[in-house]
Each structure stands twice: as C-alpha cells, then as structure tokens.
Amino acid sequence: MNKIALRSKFTLLLAAMLCVGMVVFVGEYLLNAKKWVVFQGSPHVYSGTSMNCGVITDRTGEVLLDATDGRQYADSALLRRATLHILGDRKGNILAPAVSEHSDQMVGFDLFNGIYSMNGKGGEATLTISASAQKAALEALGDRKGTVGVYNYQTGEILCMVTSPNYDPDNVPDVNFNESEEYEGVYLNRFTQSAYTPGSIFKLATTAAALEEFADAEEMIFHCDGAYQIGGDTVTCEGVHGDISLKTALAQSCNCAFAQLSEKFDPATLQAYIEKFQLTEPVEFDGIRTATGKFDVTDAAAVNVAWAAIGQYTDLMNPCRYMTFMGCIANGGKAAEPYLVANVTSGGIRRYKAPTHQTDKVLSSGAASILAKWMRNNVETVYGDGRFPDVAVCAKSGTAQVGGGKEPNATFAGFVQDADYPLAFIVVVENGGAGASACVPIISPVLEACMKDMD
C-alpha cells in the first residue's frame, strides 16, 4: 500500500512538473517567439546582419530595396545613397531599425500560424518617404555634412530624412582607410542619432516660453547697441537694432534682445518650459529611439542663461525632435508623432498599418498662433517668399557656433502653413555658415518634391 501511495505521489509530482513546464514554455513562446524567428542571423529573414526578405517601396510605390533574392537596391545611385541610412547596407555597418522592427510582418509570422509566407520572398513594406524628395535633399546638400527632415505634422508621415555623408551600397568605398574627412561619421544617422547645438532656431522655444509666461510679451521693447552687458560679461549681436519688439527681435535674430528677455525669467522657469515643450526628450517610432537633447541652466551664470536662451551654451537638440516641435507650433500646440513605415502586406493581406499618435499639448493654441504669425513674418521680411515654392512658409534660421576655429553650423526650421501641405521641416548643414543662406536653397526643392508627391 505504501508503494502505491509513493508511486501516486511521484506520478502527481511528474504531472505537476509537466504542467509547470508547459506554462513556462507557452509563456516564453508568447513573449519571445517573434525574437526567435526574426533575430539577426535567422535564415528566414537575414543574410548575415542584413534583412534579406521582402520588397520595400517609397510612398508612391517606387522600389527602394528588393530583398527577395539577395539585396537589390534602386537603379539610381543618387537614390541608393539617399536611402542608405533608412535601408542599411549589406554588411550591417549601417543598420535599418525601422525595417527590422516590422520583419515579422515582412517574413509572414504570427503566434498562431508561425511562418505562413513559406515562399521565401516575404512581404512588401511601404515607407512614408518620397524618393524624389530624398534625391532632391541629397543633391542640394552636395558634399556637405548634415541632415534634412520633412514630415506631415497632421498624419506623422516622414517624407524626407536624409543624412550626409553616405555612400552607394552598390559601390562601397574603403571608409576605414580613407585619410580625408569625406566619410567622417558616415555610419551615423544624423537625423535620428545626432544632437546639435541649435543656434538661433532655438529662439523659437524661448519666444514660445515668453508668450506663455508673460501677458505683455507682445508689447515688450528691448534695446540693442550691438552688445549687452550682463553679469559682468558681454553678449554680442550681429547688428545694431536700437529699440526693438520681440516680434522684430525674432525676425532680426537679435542676441541682445534675447539676452534681456532671458533676464525676465527665473532660470528654473525657463528650464521648465523647455521640458514642457519636450525638446530634450527622444522621439520613438518604428524601433527607432532618437538622441536626447540638452538644456540645463541649473546654477548657470546669468550670461550663460542668456546664451542658452539664444541657442548656444550647452544646448543640444535632435533634428527629428525639433522638427516635431515645429509641427506643434503649426498645429495649434500639438502635432502627430513622426513615423516611417506606412504599412506592410504579406500573402495579399495587410499585416500592419501605421496609426497616428498625437504629441502632448506642449504649447497653448494662443501662443502657437502668435508664434506662427511671427515666423511667417520672418519669411516675408527677411528670407523672402520668392525663395520658396508657392505656399506660405513660416521659419527661423540659425547660425550655431561650434568652436575649434570651424565655421558655424547652419540651421533652419519651420513649416508650411497650408491645409493641403501640412509639412514641418528642419535642415542642418555642418560648418555651413549663415543659416538661411546655406539652408533655404536646400529645403526649397525638397518641399517642392514633397508637395508634388502629396498631390
């Protein structure tokens, strides 16, 4: 009898262990099946570290990458270079996280059916980018380093995200043994992974904070003699503007006026507004997490608070995040979060369709409206409407000092004020000099290409 009881207990113990094992296995499967199938090195998805499955097109259906039999890039060398940091290269030196994020839909996999696309060809991913805008951006950048970004602030679609330097994945240079600086930082996606000193485009954030904080911001008058003494130090200006309003100070990019404006803020209050605008936070989409920004005036001297308000000091901004902030100004205080992958189909069925997510309300509608009018005034009175396509462009230029005896970075950010073309943009040209001079000839043909594809 004792033997039977002992055997029964042992059988029950084995059954319990089996049940626990099944629960653990099912849990592991539910949590990790996708990783097991689409991990880098999986023969279903990858050849080496490069995705080797499916077809990727731009928003108009133009094929950017056909990976059904090896990796066949676009016919145009210019387009291959312009999409390198989106699609990645064959050796995996430049990764494509957005494409990899949707590899389970591309290969045809779900938890219940396993791999259901067994022909080895995979599915089709449609990106939001415009091939023509990518080419226009890279052509306009030429051999200069930098980045260009454009997105639809109502839907979130990224129409252009170009970074330079780059190379042709069908004609890879010997980057490691190139003694020139031609390929310096080539593996870096400057649009998502970089954080730049913003220069005077940051005055938009300081102006937004002033419009939120001070009821009389529109009536404020400042005085510029070309230099302003603050805390025993000097803030210099590129011009002598005399008595000047905040609106005109923004248009003329008057450093003296913004130094005086910075004195009206408690530094902690200005810091809080920049954090409210989310300018230091990363943007996350399609498996991408952008670089973080920086704005820190904690215990900073008065002159450093002034330079921070101007967009210098230790300020850093990620281009994708600042582009999104432009969308918030254009759209009444909040905008769509950017994304790159529009949809994925496999086996004739749509497996993924990008949702539109809104940012938080980072700016009041009233402040956004005033700032948009002032940015429109910048174009009308300083940059010139004739330099842009036939739409109402609102913008601000910047000349960001980088030190080391180098030319300043040129920056330019803004948006199109048109219901048919709700586009926000940013341009950074490293060591490009004056912002508008370097950047407007770049963004103008890019906007034109974006608008044509939207039509």
Coordinates of C-alpha atoms in Angstrom, one line a residue:
M1 CA 0.0 0.0 0.0
N2 CA 2.8 2.4 0.9
K3 CA 4.5 1.6 -2.5
I4 CA 1.3 2.5 -4.4
A5 CA 0.9 5.8 -2.4
L6 CA 4.6 6.6 -3.1
R7 CA 4.1 5.9 -6.8
S8 CA 1.0 8.0 -6.9
K9 CA 2.8 11.0 -5.3
F10 CA 5.7 10.6 -7.7
T11 CA 3.2 10.5 -10.7
L12 CA 1.5 13.6 -9.4
L13 CA 4.8 15.3 -9.0
L14 CA 5.8 14.5 -12.6
A15 CA 2.4 15.7 -13.8
A16 CA 2.8 19.0 -11.9
M17 CA 6.3 19.5 -13.3
L18 CA 5.0 18.8 -16.8
C19 CA 2.2 21.4 -16.3
V20 CA 4.7 23.9 -14.9
G21 CA 7.0 23.2 -17.9
M22 CA 4.1 23.7 -20.3
V23 CA 3.1 27.0 -18.7
V24 CA 6.7 28.2 -18.8
F25 CA 7.1 27.2 -22.5
V26 CA 3.8 28.8 -23.5
G27 CA 4.8 32.0 -21.6
E28 CA 8.3 32.0 -23.3
Y29 CA 6.7 31.4 -26.7
L30 CA 4.2 34.2 -26.3
L31 CA 6.9 36.6 -25.1
N32 CA 9.8 35.6 -27.4
A33 CA 8.5 33.8 -30.5
K34 CA 9.0 36.8 -32.6
K35 CA 12.5 37.3 -31.4
W36 CA 13.3 33.6 -32.1
V37 CA 12.1 33.8 -35.7
V38 CA 13.4 37.2 -36.7
F39 CA 16.6 37.5 -34.7
Q40 CA 19.6 38.7 -36.7
G41 CA 21.1 35.6 -38.2
S42 CA 17.7 33.9 -38.8
P43 CA 17.9 32.3 -42.3
H44 CA 14.2 33.2 -42.7
V45 CA 14.9 36.9 -42.5
Y46 CA 18.6 37.7 -42.7
S47 CA 21.6 37.2 -44.8
G48 CA 24.4 38.0 -42.3
T49 CA 23.2 41.1 -40.5
S50 CA 21.1 42.5 -43.4
M51 CA 17.4 41.8 -43.8
N52 CA 17.0 39.5 -46.8
C53 CA 13.3 39.3 -47.2
G54 CA 10.6 41.2 -49.0
V55 CA 10.3 44.4 -51.0
I56 CA 10.5 48.0 -49.7
T57 CA 9.0 50.9 -51.6
D58 CA 8.5 54.6 -51.2
R59 CA 5.1 56.3 -50.7
T60 CA 4.5 56.2 -54.5
G61 CA 5.4 52.6 -55.0
E62 CA 8.9 53.1 -56.3
V63 CA 11.1 50.1 -55.3
L64 CA 13.9 51.1 -52.9
L65 CA 15.0 47.6 -52.0
D66 CA 14.1 44.2 -53.3
A67 CA 15.4 41.6 -50.9
T68 CA 13.6 38.6 -52.3
D69 CA 16.8 37.3 -53.9
G70 CA 19.8 39.0 -52.3
R71 CA 19.6 42.8 -51.7
Q72 CA 18.9 44.7 -54.9
Y73 CA 18.8 48.4 -54.3
A74 CA 17.2 51.1 -56.5
D75 CA 18.6 51.7 -60.0
S76 CA 19.5 55.3 -59.2
A77 CA 22.9 55.7 -57.5
L78 CA 21.6 59.0 -56.0
L79 CA 18.6 57.3 -54.5
R80 CA 20.7 54.4 -53.2
R81 CA 22.9 56.9 -51.3
A82 CA 19.9 59.0 -50.2
T83 CA 18.2 55.9 -48.6
L84 CA 21.3 54.2 -47.2
H85 CA 20.6 55.2 -43.6
I86 CA 17.0 54.1 -43.9
L87 CA 17.6 50.7 -45.6
G88 CA 21.0 49.8 -44.3
D89 CA 23.9 48.3 -46.2
R90 CA 24.7 44.7 -47.0
K91 CA 27.4 44.2 -44.3
G92 CA 25.3 45.7 -41.5
N93 CA 27.6 48.6 -40.8
I94 CA 24.6 50.8 -41.2
L95 CA 21.5 49.3 -39.5
A96 CA 17.9 49.8 -40.5
P97 CA 16.0 49.5 -37.3
A98 CA 12.7 50.7 -38.8
V99 CA 12.7 47.9 -41.4
S100 CA 13.9 45.3 -38.8
E101 CA 11.1 46.4 -36.4
H102 CA 8.5 45.1 -38.9
S103 CA 10.4 42.0 -40.0
D104 CA 7.9 39.6 -38.5
Q105 CA 5.1 41.1 -40.7
M106 CA 7.6 41.0 -43.7
V107 CA 8.5 37.4 -43.3
G108 CA 4.9 36.4 -42.6
F109 CA 4.8 35.3 -39.0
D110 CA 2.3 35.4 -36.2
L111 CA 2.0 33.5 -32.9
F112 CA -0.8 31.1 -34.1
N113 CA 0.3 30.3 -37.7
G114 CA 4.1 30.5 -37.3
I115 CA 5.8 31.4 -40.6
Y116 CA 3.0 31.5 -43.1
S117 CA 4.9 33.0 -46.0
M118 CA 6.9 29.9 -46.9
N119 CA 7.9 31.0 -50.4
G120 CA 11.0 32.8 -49.0
K121 CA 10.0 36.0 -50.8
G122 CA 8.4 37.8 -47.9
G123 CA 6.0 40.7 -48.0
E124 CA 6.1 44.4 -49.0
A125 CA 6.7 47.4 -46.8
T126 CA 5.6 50.8 -47.9
L127 CA 7.6 53.6 -46.4
T128 CA 6.3 57.2 -46.0
I129 CA 9.3 58.8 -47.6
S130 CA 9.3 60.3 -51.1
A131 CA 12.1 59.0 -53.3
S132 CA 12.1 62.3 -55.2
A133 CA 12.4 64.3 -52.0
Q134 CA 15.2 62.1 -50.8
K135 CA 17.1 62.7 -54.1
A136 CA 16.4 66.4 -54.0
A137 CA 17.7 66.7 -50.5
L138 CA 20.9 64.8 -51.1
E139 CA 21.5 66.7 -54.4
A140 CA 21.0 70.0 -52.6
L141 CA 23.3 69.1 -49.7
G142 CA 26.1 68.1 -52.1
D143 CA 29.2 67.0 -50.4
R144 CA 28.4 68.9 -47.2
K145 CA 27.7 67.0 -43.9
G146 CA 24.3 67.4 -42.3
T147 CA 20.7 66.3 -42.4
V148 CA 17.3 67.2 -43.9
G149 CA 14.0 66.2 -42.4
V150 CA 10.4 66.8 -43.5
Y151 CA 7.2 65.3 -42.1
N152 CA 3.4 65.8 -42.3
Y153 CA 2.5 67.2 -38.9
Q154 CA -1.1 66.1 -39.2
T155 CA -0.6 62.5 -40.1
G156 CA 3.0 61.9 -38.8
E157 CA 4.4 60.6 -42.2
I158 CA 8.1 61.3 -42.7
L159 CA 8.5 62.4 -46.3
C160 CA 12.2 63.1 -46.2
M161 CA 15.0 62.0 -43.8
V162 CA 18.4 62.3 -45.5
T163 CA 21.8 62.3 -43.8
S164 CA 25.2 63.1 -45.2
P165 CA 27.9 61.8 -45.6
N166 CA 26.7 58.5 -47.1
Y167 CA 27.9 56.1 -49.8
D168 CA 26.5 53.9 -52.5
P169 CA 25.8 50.4 -51.1
D170 CA 26.5 49.0 -54.6
N171 CA 29.9 50.7 -54.7
V172 CA 31.2 50.8 -51.1
P173 CA 34.3 52.9 -50.5
D174 CA 37.1 51.9 -48.2
V175 CA 35.9 54.1 -45.4
N176 CA 38.3 52.9 -42.8
F177 CA 41.4 53.7 -44.8
N178 CA 40.2 57.0 -46.3
E179 CA 42.5 59.7 -44.9
S180 CA 40.2 62.6 -45.8
E181 CA 37.3 63.6 -43.7
E182 CA 34.9 62.8 -46.5
Y183 CA 33.3 59.9 -44.7
E184 CA 33.7 61.2 -41.1
G185 CA 30.7 59.9 -39.1
V186 CA 29.3 58.1 -42.2
Y187 CA 27.8 55.3 -40.0
L188 CA 25.7 57.8 -38.0
N189 CA 22.2 58.7 -38.9
R190 CA 22.4 62.4 -38.2
F191 CA 18.6 62.9 -38.3
T192 CA 17.9 60.4 -35.5
Q193 CA 21.2 59.8 -33.7
S194 CA 22.7 63.3 -33.6
A195 CA 22.3 66.2 -31.2
Y196 CA 23.4 69.6 -32.5
T197 CA 23.9 73.0 -31.0
P198 CA 20.8 74.6 -32.4
G199 CA 21.8 78.2 -32.6
S200 CA 19.2 80.9 -33.2
I201 CA 16.4 78.5 -34.3
F202 CA 16.2 77.8 -30.5
K203 CA 14.9 81.4 -30.1
L204 CA 11.6 80.0 -31.2
A205 CA 11.5 78.0 -28.0
T206 CA 12.5 81.0 -25.9
T207 CA 9.9 83.1 -27.6
A208 CA 7.2 80.4 -27.0
A209 CA 8.1 80.4 -23.3
A210 CA 7.8 84.2 -23.2
L211 CA 4.4 84.1 -24.8
E212 CA 3.2 81.5 -22.3
E213 CA 4.8 83.2 -19.3
F214 CA 4.3 87.0 -19.8
A215 CA 1.0 88.5 -20.6
D216 CA 2.7 91.6 -22.1
A217 CA 5.2 89.7 -24.3
E218 CA 3.8 91.1 -27.5
E219 CA 4.3 94.7 -26.1
M220 CA 7.8 94.2 -24.8
I221 CA 10.5 96.6 -26.1
F222 CA 14.3 95.9 -25.9
H223 CA 17.3 97.9 -26.9
C224 CA 20.3 96.8 -28.9
D225 CA 23.6 98.7 -29.3
G226 CA 25.3 95.6 -30.8
A227 CA 26.4 94.4 -27.3
Y228 CA 24.7 93.9 -24.0
Q229 CA 26.4 93.7 -20.6
I230 CA 25.0 91.0 -18.3
G231 CA 26.6 89.9 -15.0
G232 CA 29.9 91.5 -15.9
D233 CA 30.0 89.7 -19.2
T234 CA 29.0 90.7 -22.7
V235 CA 26.5 89.2 -25.2
T236 CA 27.3 90.4 -28.7
C237 CA 24.9 90.8 -31.6
E238 CA 25.4 90.7 -35.4
G239 CA 23.8 94.1 -35.8
V240 CA 22.7 97.3 -34.0
H241 CA 18.9 97.3 -33.9
G242 CA 18.1 100.1 -31.5
D243 CA 14.6 99.8 -29.9
I244 CA 13.1 96.6 -31.0
S245 CA 10.0 94.5 -30.2
L246 CA 10.1 90.8 -29.6
K247 CA 8.5 90.1 -32.9
T248 CA 11.2 92.1 -34.8
A249 CA 13.9 90.7 -32.5
L250 CA 12.9 87.2 -33.7
A251 CA 13.0 88.3 -37.3
Q252 CA 16.3 90.1 -36.9
S253 CA 17.7 87.4 -34.6
C254 CA 18.8 90.0 -32.1
N255 CA 21.0 88.4 -29.4
C256 CA 20.9 91.5 -27.2
A257 CA 17.0 91.4 -27.1
F258 CA 17.0 87.7 -26.2
A259 CA 19.7 88.3 -23.5
Q260 CA 17.4 90.9 -22.0
L261 CA 14.4 88.5 -22.3
S262 CA 16.3 85.8 -20.5
E263 CA 16.7 88.1 -17.5
K264 CA 13.0 88.3 -17.1
F265 CA 12.8 84.6 -16.5
D266 CA 13.7 82.7 -13.3
P267 CA 16.2 80.1 -14.8
A268 CA 14.2 77.3 -13.3
T269 CA 11.0 78.6 -15.0
L270 CA 12.7 78.8 -18.4
Q271 CA 14.1 75.2 -17.8
A272 CA 10.5 74.0 -17.0
Y273 CA 9.2 75.4 -20.2
I274 CA 11.8 73.7 -22.4
E275 CA 11.0 70.5 -20.6
K276 CA 7.2 71.1 -21.2
F277 CA 8.0 71.6 -24.9
Q278 CA 9.7 68.1 -24.7
L279 CA 12.7 69.4 -26.6
T280 CA 15.2 67.3 -24.6
E281 CA 13.2 64.1 -24.9
P282 CA 13.9 61.4 -27.5
V283 CA 11.3 60.6 -30.2
E284 CA 10.4 56.9 -30.6
F285 CA 8.9 55.3 -33.7
D286 CA 9.3 52.1 -35.7
G287 CA 12.0 50.7 -33.4
I288 CA 14.0 54.0 -33.5
R289 CA 14.8 56.0 -30.4
T290 CA 16.4 59.3 -31.3
A291 CA 19.2 61.0 -29.4
T292 CA 18.2 63.1 -26.4
G293 CA 18.6 66.9 -26.3
K294 CA 20.0 69.1 -23.6
F295 CA 19.1 72.3 -21.9
D296 CA 20.5 72.9 -18.5
V297 CA 20.7 76.3 -16.8
T298 CA 20.8 74.9 -13.3
D299 CA 23.2 77.1 -11.3
A300 CA 24.3 78.8 -14.6
A301 CA 25.7 82.3 -14.5
A302 CA 23.3 85.0 -15.9
V303 CA 25.4 85.3 -19.1
N304 CA 25.1 81.6 -19.7
V305 CA 21.4 81.6 -19.2
A306 CA 21.3 84.3 -21.9
W307 CA 23.4 82.3 -24.3
A308 CA 21.2 79.2 -23.6
A309 CA 18.1 81.2 -24.4
I310 CA 19.9 82.2 -27.7
G311 CA 20.6 78.6 -28.5
Q312 CA 24.2 78.3 -27.5
Y313 CA 25.9 77.5 -24.1
T314 CA 25.4 73.7 -23.6
D315 CA 22.2 73.5 -25.6
L316 CA 21.8 70.4 -27.8
M317 CA 18.8 69.4 -30.0
N318 CA 18.0 66.3 -32.0
P319 CA 16.8 67.3 -35.5
C320 CA 13.8 64.9 -35.5
R321 CA 12.6 66.2 -32.1
Y322 CA 12.9 69.8 -33.2
M323 CA 11.1 69.1 -36.4
T324 CA 8.2 67.7 -34.3
F325 CA 8.2 70.9 -32.2
M326 CA 7.8 72.8 -35.5
G327 CA 4.7 70.7 -36.2
C328 CA 3.3 71.6 -32.7
I329 CA 3.6 75.3 -33.4
A330 CA 2.0 74.8 -36.8
N331 CA -0.8 72.7 -35.5
G332 CA -2.0 74.8 -32.5
G333 CA 0.2 73.3 -29.8
K334 CA 0.3 69.6 -30.5
A335 CA 1.1 67.5 -33.6
A336 CA 1.3 64.0 -34.9
E337 CA 4.3 61.9 -33.8
P338 CA 6.5 61.0 -36.8
Y339 CA 6.7 57.6 -38.3
L340 CA 8.4 55.9 -41.3
V341 CA 6.7 52.6 -42.1
A342 CA 3.2 53.2 -43.5
N343 CA 2.0 49.6 -44.0
V344 CA 3.2 46.0 -44.5
T345 CA 1.4 43.4 -46.6
S346 CA 2.2 39.7 -46.8
G347 CA 0.3 36.9 -48.6
G348 CA -2.1 39.5 -50.1
I349 CA -3.2 40.7 -46.6
R350 CA -2.3 43.9 -44.8
R351 CA -0.4 42.9 -41.7
Y352 CA 0.4 46.3 -40.4
K353 CA -1.0 49.9 -40.9
A354 CA 0.7 52.8 -39.1
P355 CA -1.5 54.5 -36.5
T356 CA -1.3 58.3 -36.0
H357 CA -0.3 59.2 -32.4
Q358 CA -0.5 62.8 -31.2
T359 CA 2.1 64.5 -29.0
D360 CA 1.1 66.0 -25.7
K361 CA -0.3 69.6 -25.8
V362 CA 3.1 71.2 -25.4
L363 CA 2.0 74.8 -26.2
S364 CA -1.2 76.8 -25.8
S365 CA -3.2 77.5 -29.0
G366 CA -2.8 81.2 -28.5
A367 CA 0.9 81.2 -28.1
A368 CA 1.3 78.8 -31.1
S369 CA -0.9 81.1 -33.2
I370 CA 1.2 84.2 -32.4
L371 CA 4.5 82.4 -32.9
A372 CA 3.3 81.1 -36.3
K373 CA 2.4 84.6 -37.4
W374 CA 5.9 85.9 -36.3
M375 CA 7.6 83.0 -38.1
R376 CA 5.6 83.9 -41.2
N377 CA 6.8 87.5 -40.8
N378 CA 10.4 86.2 -40.7
V379 CA 10.0 84.8 -44.2
E380 CA 8.1 87.8 -45.6
T381 CA 10.5 90.4 -44.3
V382 CA 13.9 88.6 -44.1
Y383 CA 14.2 85.4 -46.0
G384 CA 11.9 86.2 -48.9
D385 CA 8.8 84.4 -50.1
G386 CA 10.2 84.1 -53.6
R387 CA 12.8 81.6 -52.4
F388 CA 10.2 79.0 -51.6
P389 CA 7.5 77.1 -53.5
D390 CA 4.2 78.9 -53.9
V391 CA 3.0 78.3 -50.4
A392 CA 3.1 80.2 -47.1
V393 CA 6.3 79.1 -45.3
C394 CA 7.0 80.1 -41.7
A395 CA 10.6 79.6 -40.5
K396 CA 13.6 80.7 -38.4
S397 CA 17.2 80.4 -39.3
G398 CA 20.2 79.8 -37.0
T399 CA 24.0 80.1 -37.1
A400 CA 25.3 77.8 -34.4
Q401 CA 28.8 78.4 -33.2
V402 CA 30.7 75.2 -32.7
G403 CA 34.2 76.5 -31.7
G404 CA 37.5 74.9 -32.7
G405 CA 38.1 77.5 -35.4
K406 CA 35.4 75.9 -37.5
E407 CA 32.7 77.6 -39.5
P408 CA 29.4 77.6 -37.6
N409 CA 26.7 75.1 -38.3
A410 CA 23.8 76.5 -40.4
T411 CA 20.3 75.5 -39.1
F412 CA 16.8 76.3 -40.5
A413 CA 13.5 75.1 -39.1
G414 CA 9.8 75.8 -39.8
F415 CA 6.7 74.6 -41.5
V416 CA 4.3 75.2 -44.4
Q417 CA 1.0 76.9 -43.5
D418 CA -1.3 75.2 -46.0
A419 CA -4.1 72.7 -45.4
D420 CA -3.1 70.7 -48.5
Y421 CA 0.6 70.5 -47.5
P422 CA 0.9 70.4 -43.7
L423 CA 4.7 70.0 -43.7
A424 CA 7.2 70.7 -40.9
F425 CA 10.9 70.7 -41.7
I426 CA 14.5 71.1 -40.4
V427 CA 17.8 71.5 -42.1
V428 CA 21.3 71.3 -40.5
V429 CA 24.4 71.9 -42.6
E430 CA 27.6 71.3 -40.6
N431 CA 30.1 74.2 -40.9
G432 CA 27.7 75.7 -43.4
G433 CA 27.9 79.3 -42.1
A434 CA 24.8 81.5 -42.1
G435 CA 21.6 79.6 -41.6
A436 CA 19.3 81.0 -44.3
S437 CA 22.0 81.3 -47.0
A438 CA 23.0 77.7 -46.6
C439 CA 19.7 76.1 -45.9
V440 CA 17.0 77.8 -47.9
P441 CA 18.4 76.5 -51.3
I442 CA 18.3 73.0 -49.8
I443 CA 14.8 73.0 -48.3
S444 CA 13.1 74.8 -51.2
P445 CA 13.4 72.0 -53.8
V446 CA 12.8 69.3 -51.1
L447 CA 9.4 71.0 -50.2
E448 CA 8.5 71.2 -53.9
A449 CA 9.2 67.5 -54.3
C450 CA 7.2 66.6 -51.2
M451 CA 4.3 68.6 -52.4
K452 CA 4.3 67.0 -55.8
D453 CA 4.2 63.5 -54.4
M454 CA 1.4 64.5 -52.0
D455 CA -0.6 65.7 -55.0

